[in-house]
Coordinates of N, CA and C in Angstrom, one line a residue:
M1 N 69.4 -0.6 38.0 CA 69.3 -0.8 36.5 C 68.2 -1.8 37.0
N2 N 68.5 -3.2 37.3 CA 67.8 -4.5 37.7 C 66.5 -4.5 37.8
Y3 N 66.0 -3.4 38.1 CA 64.5 -3.4 39.0 C 63.7 -2.7 37.5
F4 N 62.7 -3.1 38.4 CA 61.5 -2.1 37.2 C 61.1 -0.5 36.8
K5 N 62.0 -0.6 35.9 CA 62.2 1.5 35.7 C 61.3 2.3 35.7
P6 N 61.1 3.1 36.0 CA 60.1 3.9 36.3 C 58.6 4.0 34.9
G7 N 58.4 4.5 35.4 CA 57.1 4.6 34.2 C 57.1 6.0 33.5
T8 N 55.7 6.2 33.0 CA 55.6 7.7 32.2 C 54.4 7.2 32.7
G9 N 54.3 9.3 33.4 CA 52.5 9.4 33.1 C 52.2 9.6 31.7
E10 N 51.1 10.2 32.0 CA 50.1 11.5 31.0 C 51.1 12.3 30.1
V11 N 51.5 11.8 28.8 CA 52.6 12.6 27.8 C 50.9 13.2 27.3
T12 N 51.5 14.6 27.0 CA 50.7 15.9 26.6 C 51.6 16.7 25.2
Q13 N 51.0 17.3 24.7 CA 51.3 18.9 24.1 C 52.0 19.3 25.1
Q14 N 51.7 20.3 26.2 CA 52.3 20.4 27.2 C 53.9 20.3 27.7
S15 N 53.6 18.9 28.0 CA 54.5 18.4 28.5 C 56.2 17.5 27.7
Q16 N 55.6 17.4 26.6 CA 56.9 17.5 25.1 C 57.3 18.5 25.0
Q17 N 56.9 19.4 25.2 CA 57.2 20.9 25.3 C 58.3 20.9 25.9
G18 N 57.5 20.5 26.9 CA 58.7 20.9 28.2 C 59.9 20.6 28.3
L19 N 59.9 19.2 27.7 CA 61.5 18.2 27.6 C 62.3 19.1 26.2
K20 N 61.5 19.4 25.1 CA 62.0 21.0 24.1 C 62.8 21.6 25.3
L21 N 62.2 22.1 25.9 CA 63.2 24.2 26.8 C 64.0 23.3 27.5
M22 N 63.3 22.2 28.6 CA 64.9 21.1 29.1 C 65.9 21.7 28.7
E23 N 65.8 21.0 26.7 CA 66.8 20.5 25.9 C 67.6 22.0 25.6
R24 N 66.5 22.8 25.3 CA 67.5 24.2 25.1 C 68.0 24.8 26.2
I25 N 66.9 24.9 27.0 CA 67.9 25.7 28.0 C 68.9 25.3 28.9
G26 N 69.3 23.9 28.8 CA 71.1 23.0 29.0 C 71.4 22.5 30.1
C27 N 69.5 22.4 30.1 CA 69.3 20.7 31.4 C 70.2 19.6 31.5
T28 N 69.8 19.5 30.0 CA 69.8 17.7 29.5 C 71.9 17.9 28.9
S29 N 72.3 18.8 29.9 CA 73.8 18.7 29.2 C 74.4 17.7 30.4
C30 N 73.9 18.1 31.7 CA 74.5 17.4 33.0 C 73.0 15.7 33.0
H31 N 71.9 16.3 33.4 CA 70.8 14.9 33.0 C 70.7 14.5 31.7
V32 N 71.6 13.9 31.8 CA 71.1 13.1 30.3 C 70.2 12.3 30.1
Q33 N 69.3 12.5 28.7 CA 68.1 11.6 28.5 C 68.7 10.4 28.7
D34 N 69.0 9.4 27.8 CA 69.2 8.2 27.7 C 70.6 7.6 28.3
L35 N 71.0 6.2 28.3 CA 72.0 6.0 28.9 C 72.4 4.6 28.5
R36 N 73.6 3.9 28.1 CA 73.8 3.1 26.8 C 74.6 2.1 27.3
I37 N 74.2 0.9 27.9 CA 74.4 0.2 28.8 C 75.2 -1.0 27.5
E38 N 76.3 -1.4 28.3 CA 77.1 -2.2 26.6 C 76.4 -3.7 27.2
R39 N 76.6 -3.7 28.4 CA 75.9 -5.5 28.0 C 74.7 -5.4 29.7
D40 N 73.6 -6.2 29.3 CA 72.4 -5.9 29.8 C 72.1 -7.4 30.0
R41 N 71.7 -7.7 31.8 CA 71.8 -8.6 32.8 C 70.7 -9.0 33.2
R42 N 69.1 -8.2 32.7 CA 68.1 -8.4 33.2 C 67.9 -9.9 32.1
I43 N 66.4 -9.8 32.2 CA 66.1 -11.1 31.7 C 64.2 -11.0 31.1
A44 N 64.3 -9.4 31.0 CA 62.3 -8.7 31.2 C 62.8 -7.9 31.0
D45 N 62.0 -7.0 30.0 CA 62.2 -5.6 29.7 C 61.3 -5.2 30.3
V46 N 60.4 -4.3 31.4 CA 58.9 -3.8 32.0 C 58.3 -2.2 31.3
E47 N 58.1 -2.4 30.2 CA 57.6 -0.5 29.5 C 56.7 -0.3 30.3
T48 N 56.6 0.9 31.4 CA 55.6 0.9 32.4 C 54.6 2.7 31.9
R49 N 53.6 2.4 31.1 CA 52.8 4.3 30.5 C 51.5 4.3 31.1
F50 N 51.1 5.5 30.6 CA 50.0 6.2 31.2 C 48.7 5.9 30.2
D51 N 48.1 4.3 30.8 CA 47.1 3.6 29.9 C 45.9 3.6 30.6
P52 N 44.4 4.8 30.0 CA 43.5 4.7 31.5 C 42.5 3.4 31.2
A53 N 42.6 2.6 29.8 CA 41.9 2.1 29.4 C 42.2 0.7 30.3
R54 N 43.5 0.2 30.0 CA 43.9 -1.0 30.8 C 44.1 -0.5 32.2
G55 N 44.7 0.0 32.5 CA 45.3 0.9 33.8 C 44.5 0.6 35.1
I56 N 44.3 0.2 35.8 CA 43.4 -0.1 36.8 C 43.7 0.8 38.2
F57 N 44.9 0.6 38.2 CA 45.5 2.0 39.4 C 46.7 3.0 38.8
N58 N 46.4 3.6 39.1 CA 47.3 4.8 39.0 C 47.1 5.5 37.2
R59 N 46.4 4.3 36.8 CA 45.4 4.2 34.9 C 47.3 4.8 34.7
L60 N 48.2 3.5 35.1 CA 49.6 3.1 33.9 C 49.4 1.5 34.2
Y61 N 49.5 1.1 33.0 CA 50.0 -0.5 33.2 C 50.9 -0.8 32.0
A62 N 51.8 -2.0 32.5 CA 53.2 -2.4 32.0 C 52.9 -3.3 30.9
T63 N 54.1 -3.3 30.3 CA 53.7 -4.3 29.0 C 55.6 -5.4 29.9
A64 N 55.9 -6.6 30.0 CA 56.5 -7.5 30.0 C 57.1 -7.9 28.8
T65 N 58.5 -7.7 28.5 CA 59.1 -8.6 27.3 C 60.7 -9.4 28.1
T66 N 60.2 -10.4 27.2 CA 61.8 -11.2 27.9 C 62.8 -11.2 27.0
L67 N 63.9 -10.9 27.3 CA 65.4 -10.9 27.4 C 66.2 -12.1 27.1
F68 N 66.0 -13.3 27.4 CA 66.8 -14.3 28.0 C 67.3 -14.7 26.7
K69 N 68.5 -15.7 26.2 CA 68.3 -17.0 25.7 C 68.0 -18.3 26.3
I70 N 67.1 -19.5 25.6 CA 67.3 -20.3 26.1 C 68.9 -21.4 25.6
V71 N 69.3 -22.0 27.0 CA 70.3 -22.9 26.5 C 70.8 -24.0 26.8
E72 N 70.9 -25.0 25.9 CA 70.1 -26.8 25.8 C 71.2 -27.2 26.2
D73 N 71.2 -27.9 27.9 CA 72.2 -28.0 27.9 C 72.1 -30.0 28.6
G74 N 71.4 -30.1 28.4 CA 70.6 -31.8 28.4 C 69.7 -32.3 29.3
D75 N 69.5 -30.6 30.1 CA 68.7 -31.4 31.3 C 67.0 -30.8 30.6
Q76 N 65.8 -31.7 31.6 CA 65.2 -31.4 30.8 C 64.6 -29.9 30.9
Y77 N 64.9 -29.1 31.7 CA 65.0 -27.6 31.9 C 65.8 -26.7 31.6
P78 N 65.8 -25.9 30.6 CA 67.4 -25.7 30.4 C 67.0 -24.3 30.3
Q79 N 68.6 -23.7 30.6 CA 69.3 -22.6 31.4 C 68.6 -21.8 30.8
L80 N 68.1 -21.0 31.5 CA 67.9 -19.3 30.9 C 69.0 -18.5 30.7
L81 N 69.4 -17.7 30.5 CA 70.4 -16.7 30.7 C 70.2 -15.4 29.8
P82 N 70.3 -14.0 30.6 CA 70.7 -13.2 29.8 C 70.8 -12.4 28.6
K83 N 70.2 -12.3 27.5 CA 71.3 -12.3 26.2 C 72.3 -11.3 26.4
G84 N 72.6 -9.7 27.6 CA 73.8 -9.5 27.3 C 74.5 -8.7 26.3
K85 N 73.1 -8.2 25.6 CA 73.3 -7.3 24.7 C 73.4 -5.6 25.3
P86 N 74.0 -5.2 23.8 CA 73.9 -3.5 24.4 C 72.0 -3.5 24.2
F87 N 72.0 -2.1 25.4 CA 71.0 -1.4 25.4 C 70.9 0.0 26.1
L88 N 69.8 0.1 25.5 CA 69.3 2.3 26.5 C 69.0 2.2 27.1
V89 N 68.9 3.0 28.2 CA 68.2 3.2 29.3 C 67.7 4.0 28.9
E90 N 66.6 4.3 28.7 CA 65.7 5.9 28.2 C 65.1 6.5 30.0
N91 N 65.3 7.8 29.7 CA 64.2 8.6 30.8 C 65.2 8.4 31.9
I92 N 66.1 8.2 31.6 CA 67.2 8.3 33.1 C 67.6 9.8 33.2
F93 N 68.0 10.3 32.4 CA 68.6 12.0 32.8 C 69.5 12.3 34.3
A94 N 70.2 11.1 33.7 CA 71.6 11.3 34.7 C 73.2 10.9 34.0
D95 N 74.1 11.8 34.3 CA 75.5 11.7 33.8 C 76.0 10.2 34.6
F96 N 75.9 10.4 35.1 CA 76.8 9.8 36.9 C 77.8 11.0 37.4
K97 N 77.8 11.8 36.9 CA 79.8 12.6 37.0 C 79.1 13.6 37.8
R98 N 80.5 14.1 38.8 CA 80.4 14.8 40.1 C 80.5 16.5 39.3
H99 N 79.6 17.0 40.2 CA 79.3 18.6 39.3 C 79.7 19.1 41.2
D100 N 80.0 20.5 40.9 CA 79.8 21.6 41.9 C 78.8 22.1 41.4
L101 N 77.1 22.1 41.8 CA 76.0 23.1 41.7 C 76.0 24.5 43.3
G102 N 77.6 24.9 43.2 CA 77.5 25.8 44.0 C 76.9 25.8 46.0
P103 N 76.7 26.9 46.4 CA 77.1 26.9 47.9 C 76.2 26.2 48.6
A104 N 74.8 26.0 47.6 CA 73.6 25.8 48.4 C 73.2 24.4 48.1
F105 N 74.2 23.9 47.3 CA 74.5 22.7 47.9 C 75.2 21.3 48.2
H106 N 75.9 23.0 48.9 CA 77.5 22.3 49.4 C 76.9 21.7 50.6
E107 N 77.7 20.8 51.8 CA 77.8 19.9 52.7 C 78.9 20.2 53.3
R108 N 79.1 20.6 55.1 CA 80.1 20.2 55.7 C 79.7 18.9 56.1
E109 N 81.1 18.3 56.2 CA 80.9 17.0 56.9 C 81.9 17.2 58.5
Y110 N 81.4 16.7 59.2 CA 81.8 16.1 60.9 C 84.0 16.8 61.0
D111 N 84.2 16.3 60.4 CA 85.4 16.7 60.4 C 85.4 18.6 59.6
G112 N 84.9 18.5 59.4 CA 85.2 20.3 58.9 C 85.3 20.5 57.8
S113 N 85.8 19.3 56.9 CA 85.9 19.5 55.5 C 84.4 19.9 54.9
L114 N 85.0 20.6 53.3 CA 83.3 21.2 52.8 C 83.6 20.0 51.6
V115 N 82.6 19.5 51.2 CA 82.5 18.5 50.0 C 81.2 18.9 49.5
T116 N 81.8 19.4 48.2 CA 81.2 20.4 46.8 C 80.8 20.0 45.7
E117 N 81.1 18.9 45.9 CA 80.6 18.5 44.3 C 79.9 16.8 44.7
F118 N 79.1 16.1 44.1 CA 77.6 15.8 43.7 C 77.3 15.2 42.7
V119 N 77.2 13.6 42.7 CA 77.4 13.1 41.6 C 75.3 12.9 40.8
T120 N 75.4 14.0 40.0 CA 73.8 14.1 39.4 C 72.7 13.5 39.6
E121 N 71.7 13.8 39.9 CA 70.9 12.9 40.8 C 69.7 12.3 39.2
P122 N 69.4 10.8 38.3 CA 68.4 10.5 38.3 C 67.2 11.3 38.0
L123 N 67.0 12.0 36.9 CA 65.0 12.4 37.2 C 64.3 11.6 37.0
W124 N 64.4 10.8 37.3 CA 63.6 9.0 36.6 C 62.8 9.2 38.0
G125 N 61.6 9.0 37.8 CA 60.9 8.4 39.3 C 60.6 9.9 39.3
V126 N 61.2 11.7 39.8 CA 61.0 12.5 40.1 C 59.7 13.0 40.5
G127 N 58.8 12.6 39.5 CA 57.6 12.6 39.5 C 57.0 12.4 40.8
S128 N 57.0 11.4 41.4 CA 56.9 10.6 42.7 C 57.5 10.8 43.6
T129 N 58.2 11.2 43.8 CA 59.4 11.8 44.9 C 59.9 13.1 45.4
P130 N 58.7 13.6 46.5 CA 59.1 14.5 46.8 C 59.9 14.3 48.2
S131 N 60.5 14.8 48.8 CA 61.6 15.9 48.8 C 63.0 16.0 47.8
Y132 N 63.7 16.8 47.0 CA 64.1 17.1 46.4 C 65.9 17.2 46.3
G133 N 66.7 17.0 45.6 CA 68.2 17.3 45.7 C 68.9 15.9 46.5
H134 N 70.6 16.1 46.3 CA 70.6 14.8 47.2 C 70.4 14.8 48.7
D135 N 70.4 15.8 49.0 CA 69.8 15.5 50.7 C 68.7 16.7 51.3
G136 N 67.5 16.0 49.6 CA 65.8 16.0 50.6 C 65.6 17.2 51.3
R137 N 66.5 18.6 50.8 CA 66.4 19.8 51.1 C 65.2 20.9 50.5
S138 N 65.3 20.6 49.3 CA 64.3 21.5 48.8 C 63.0 20.7 48.5
I139 N 61.5 21.5 48.4 CA 60.6 21.2 48.7 C 59.7 20.4 47.5
N140 N 60.1 21.3 46.2 CA 59.4 20.7 45.6 C 60.4 21.2 43.8
L141 N 59.8 20.7 42.7 CA 61.0 20.5 41.4 C 61.3 22.1 41.2
E142 N 60.1 23.2 41.1 CA 60.8 24.3 41.0 C 61.6 25.0 42.6
E143 N 62.4 24.5 43.6 CA 62.7 24.7 44.4 C 64.0 24.4 44.2
V144 N 64.2 23.2 44.0 CA 65.2 22.2 43.3 C 66.0 22.6 42.1
I145 N 65.4 22.9 41.3 CA 66.1 23.8 40.2 C 66.2 25.3 40.6
M146 N 66.1 26.4 41.3 CA 66.0 27.8 41.4 C 67.7 27.9 42.4
R147 N 67.6 26.4 43.2 CA 68.5 26.3 44.2 C 70.3 26.0 43.4
H148 N 70.1 25.7 41.7 CA 71.2 25.6 41.6 C 71.7 26.3 40.9
G149 N 72.6 26.3 41.2 CA 74.0 27.4 40.8 C 75.8 26.7 40.8
G150 N 76.8 27.2 40.5 CA 77.9 26.8 39.9 C 78.3 26.4 38.5
E151 N 78.2 24.9 38.6 CA 78.2 24.4 37.1 C 76.8 24.6 36.7
A152 N 75.7 24.6 37.0 CA 74.8 24.7 36.7 C 74.0 26.5 36.6
Q153 N 74.3 27.3 37.3 CA 74.3 28.7 37.4 C 73.6 29.5 36.0
E154 N 75.0 28.8 34.8 CA 73.8 29.4 33.4 C 72.0 29.1 33.3
T155 N 72.2 27.7 33.6 CA 71.5 27.3 33.5 C 69.9 27.3 34.4
R156 N 70.5 27.6 35.4 CA 69.5 27.5 36.7 C 68.9 29.5 36.0
D157 N 69.7 30.2 35.5 CA 69.5 31.3 35.2 C 67.9 31.3 33.8
A158 N 68.3 30.9 33.3 CA 67.6 30.5 31.8 C 67.0 30.0 32.3
F159 N 66.5 29.0 33.7 CA 65.5 28.7 33.3 C 64.7 29.7 34.4
A160 N 65.1 30.8 34.8 CA 64.3 31.6 36.2 C 63.8 32.9 35.4
S161 N 64.5 33.1 33.7 CA 63.6 33.8 33.3 C 62.8 33.3 32.1
L162 N 62.9 32.2 32.0 CA 61.3 32.3 30.8 C 60.1 32.4 32.0
N163 N 59.5 32.5 31.3 CA 57.8 32.9 31.7 C 57.1 32.0 32.5
W164 N 56.0 32.4 32.8 CA 55.3 31.2 34.0 C 54.9 30.2 33.3
L165 N 54.4 30.5 32.3 CA 53.7 29.7 31.2 C 55.4 27.9 30.7
N166 N 55.9 28.5 30.8 CA 57.6 28.0 29.8 C 57.9 26.8 31.1
Q167 N 58.2 28.3 32.3 CA 58.3 27.0 33.0 C 57.2 25.6 34.4
R168 N 56.2 26.5 33.7 CA 55.3 24.8 34.0 C 55.3 23.7 33.2
K169 N 56.0 24.1 31.8 CA 55.5 22.6 31.2 C 57.0 22.3 31.0
I170 N 58.0 22.4 31.8 CA 59.6 22.0 32.4 C 58.7 21.2 33.8
L171 N 58.3 21.4 34.4 CA 57.2 20.8 35.7 C 56.5 20.1 35.6
V172 N 55.5 19.7 34.4 CA 55.0 19.0 34.0 C 54.8 17.8 33.3
F173 N 56.2 18.4 31.9 CA 57.3 17.1 31.3 C 58.2 16.6 33.2
L174 N 58.5 17.4 34.3 CA 59.3 16.1 35.1 C 58.3 15.1 35.6
E175 N 56.2 15.9 35.9 CA 56.1 15.1 36.7 C 55.7 14.3 35.4
T176 N 55.4 13.9 34.8 CA 55.7 12.1 33.9 C 56.6 11.8 34.9
L177 N 56.7 11.8 35.0 CA 58.4 10.3 35.1 C 58.6 9.7 36.9
V178 N 57.4 9.0 36.4 CA 56.5 8.7 37.7 C 57.4 7.4 38.2
I179 N 57.6 7.0 39.2 CA 57.5 5.6 39.8 C 56.0 4.6 40.3
F180 N 56.3 3.6 40.2 CA 54.9 2.9 40.6 C 55.2 2.1 41.7
P181 N 53.9 0.8 42.3 CA 53.8 0.2 43.1 C 53.2 -1.1 42.0
P182 N 54.1 -2.1 41.4 CA 54.6 -3.2 40.7 C 53.6 -4.1 41.8
D183 N 52.9 -4.4 42.5 CA 52.2 -5.3 42.8 C 50.7 -4.7 43.0
D184 N 51.0 -3.6 42.5 CA 48.9 -3.1 42.1 C 49.6 -2.2 40.9
T185 N 50.0 -2.6 39.4 CA 50.4 -2.1 38.7 C 49.6 -3.3 37.1
A186 N 48.7 -3.0 36.7 CA 48.3 -4.3 35.4 C 48.9 -4.2 34.9
S187 N 49.3 -5.2 34.1 CA 50.2 -6.0 33.1 C 49.6 -6.8 32.5
N188 N 50.8 -6.9 31.0 CA 50.2 -8.3 30.4 C 50.3 -9.6 31.4
L189 N 51.4 -9.1 32.2 CA 50.9 -10.5 33.0 C 50.6 -11.5 33.7
N190 N 49.2 -9.7 34.1 CA 48.6 -9.8 35.2 C 47.3 -9.3 35.6
P191 N 46.6 -8.9 34.0 CA 45.3 -7.8 33.3 C 44.7 -7.0 34.6
G192 N 44.3 -8.1 35.7 CA 43.4 -8.1 36.8 C 42.4 -7.9 35.8
V193 N 41.5 -7.0 37.2 CA 39.9 -7.1 36.8 C 39.6 -5.5 35.9
P194 N 39.9 -5.1 34.6 CA 39.0 -4.4 34.1 C 37.9 -3.2 34.7
G195 N 37.8 -1.9 35.0 CA 37.0 -1.5 35.7 C 36.5 -1.4 37.3
T196 N 37.4 -2.8 37.4 CA 36.5 -3.0 39.2 C 36.8 -1.8 39.6
V197 N 36.2 -1.4 41.0 CA 35.5 -0.7 41.6 C 35.5 -0.8 42.7
S198 N 37.0 -1.8 42.8 CA 37.6 -2.1 44.2 C 38.2 -1.9 44.6
P199 N 38.8 -1.0 45.4 CA 39.7 -0.8 45.8 C 40.4 -1.4 47.1
Q200 N 39.8 -2.2 47.6 CA 39.9 -2.5 48.8 C 39.9 -4.3 48.4
N201 N 39.9 -4.6 47.1 CA 41.1 -5.9 46.6 C 41.8 -5.5 45.9
P202 N 42.6 -5.4 46.2 CA 44.2 -5.0 45.5 C 44.0 -6.6 44.3
S203 N 43.9 -7.9 44.3 CA 43.9 -8.8 43.5 C 43.3 -8.3 42.5
E204 N 42.1 -7.3 42.3 CA 41.5 -7.1 40.5 C 42.8 -5.9 39.8
H205 N 43.9 -5.3 40.9 CA 44.8 -4.3 40.5 C 45.0 -4.9 39.1
G206 N 45.5 -6.2 39.1 CA 46.4 -6.5 39.0 C 47.9 -6.5 38.9
S207 N 48.8 -6.3 38.4 CA 50.2 -7.2 39.3 C 51.7 -7.2 37.8
I208 N 52.9 -6.8 38.4 CA 53.9 -7.3 37.6 C 54.4 -7.9 38.1
N209 N 54.2 -9.2 38.3 CA 54.9 -10.7 38.4 C 56.2 -11.2 37.3
L210 N 57.7 -11.0 36.9 CA 58.0 -12.0 36.1 C 57.9 -12.9 36.8
G211 N 57.9 -13.8 37.5 CA 57.5 -15.4 37.6 C 56.9 -16.0 36.7
A212 N 55.7 -15.4 36.4 CA 54.5 -15.6 35.2 C 55.6 -16.2 33.6
L213 N 56.7 -15.1 33.9 CA 57.2 -15.9 32.3 C 58.2 -16.9 32.4
F214 N 58.1 -17.4 33.9 CA 58.7 -19.2 33.4 C 58.0 -20.0 34.2
Q215 N 56.8 -19.8 34.2 CA 55.6 -20.9 34.9 C 56.3 -21.9 33.4
I216 N 56.4 -23.3 34.6 CA 56.2 -24.4 33.4 C 54.8 -25.0 33.2
P217 N 54.0 -24.8 32.9 CA 52.2 -25.4 32.5 C 52.3 -26.7 33.0
S218 N 53.1 -27.9 32.8 CA 52.6 -28.7 33.5 C 53.0 -28.9 34.9
E219 N 53.9 -27.9 35.9 CA 53.9 -27.4 36.9 C 52.7 -26.6 37.9
G220 N 52.4 -25.6 37.2 CA 51.1 -25.4 37.1 C 52.1 -24.4 38.1
R221 N 50.9 -23.2 38.7 CA 51.4 -21.8 38.7 C 51.7 -21.9 40.2
E222 N 52.7 -20.8 40.1 CA 54.3 -21.1 41.3 C 52.8 -20.8 42.6

């Protein structure tokens, strides 16, 4: 929660329809899209989205917004503290509860006991991070969906009953939930060199360096 949240890849009509299908067949009953946090400890928010015009590397561009408050304490440089207000974590897709997803997810411990319940895995970033499942045994998104059983059997069967095109729409939506390298992602803090054709020069890609938010002009760059 305190690091850069995953980004959003290219959003299309097909991916938007995929999210609606996920809601309709019950995926979001456990993979809850947004999570409310009562006290925000961050000092900045970073929103990273598909932007081929400004996104030099991976066609992603990040916008950082400060969230701190200035507390005057008599010092030359006053304290900068998190605002601590409630906020909504968008597109995390998890309820952080334990569920029994059937025997294909169960695990045998070394002492012979059987573990049958696991915490819902957040879906943000699944467009970039195979393998899948809490144990990494599923090779792609379709296989991990079809592996669901137990409490998720009805939703799994609903997915299986969709035609190929509607199944593909769900997968396309999931592929928009991406992670990214902050050091190579252009942002309003360091936009890089738009139009660069020099992939061997990472300094031209831009980056997300939150230190730029706290530089003291008279002291120069960090």
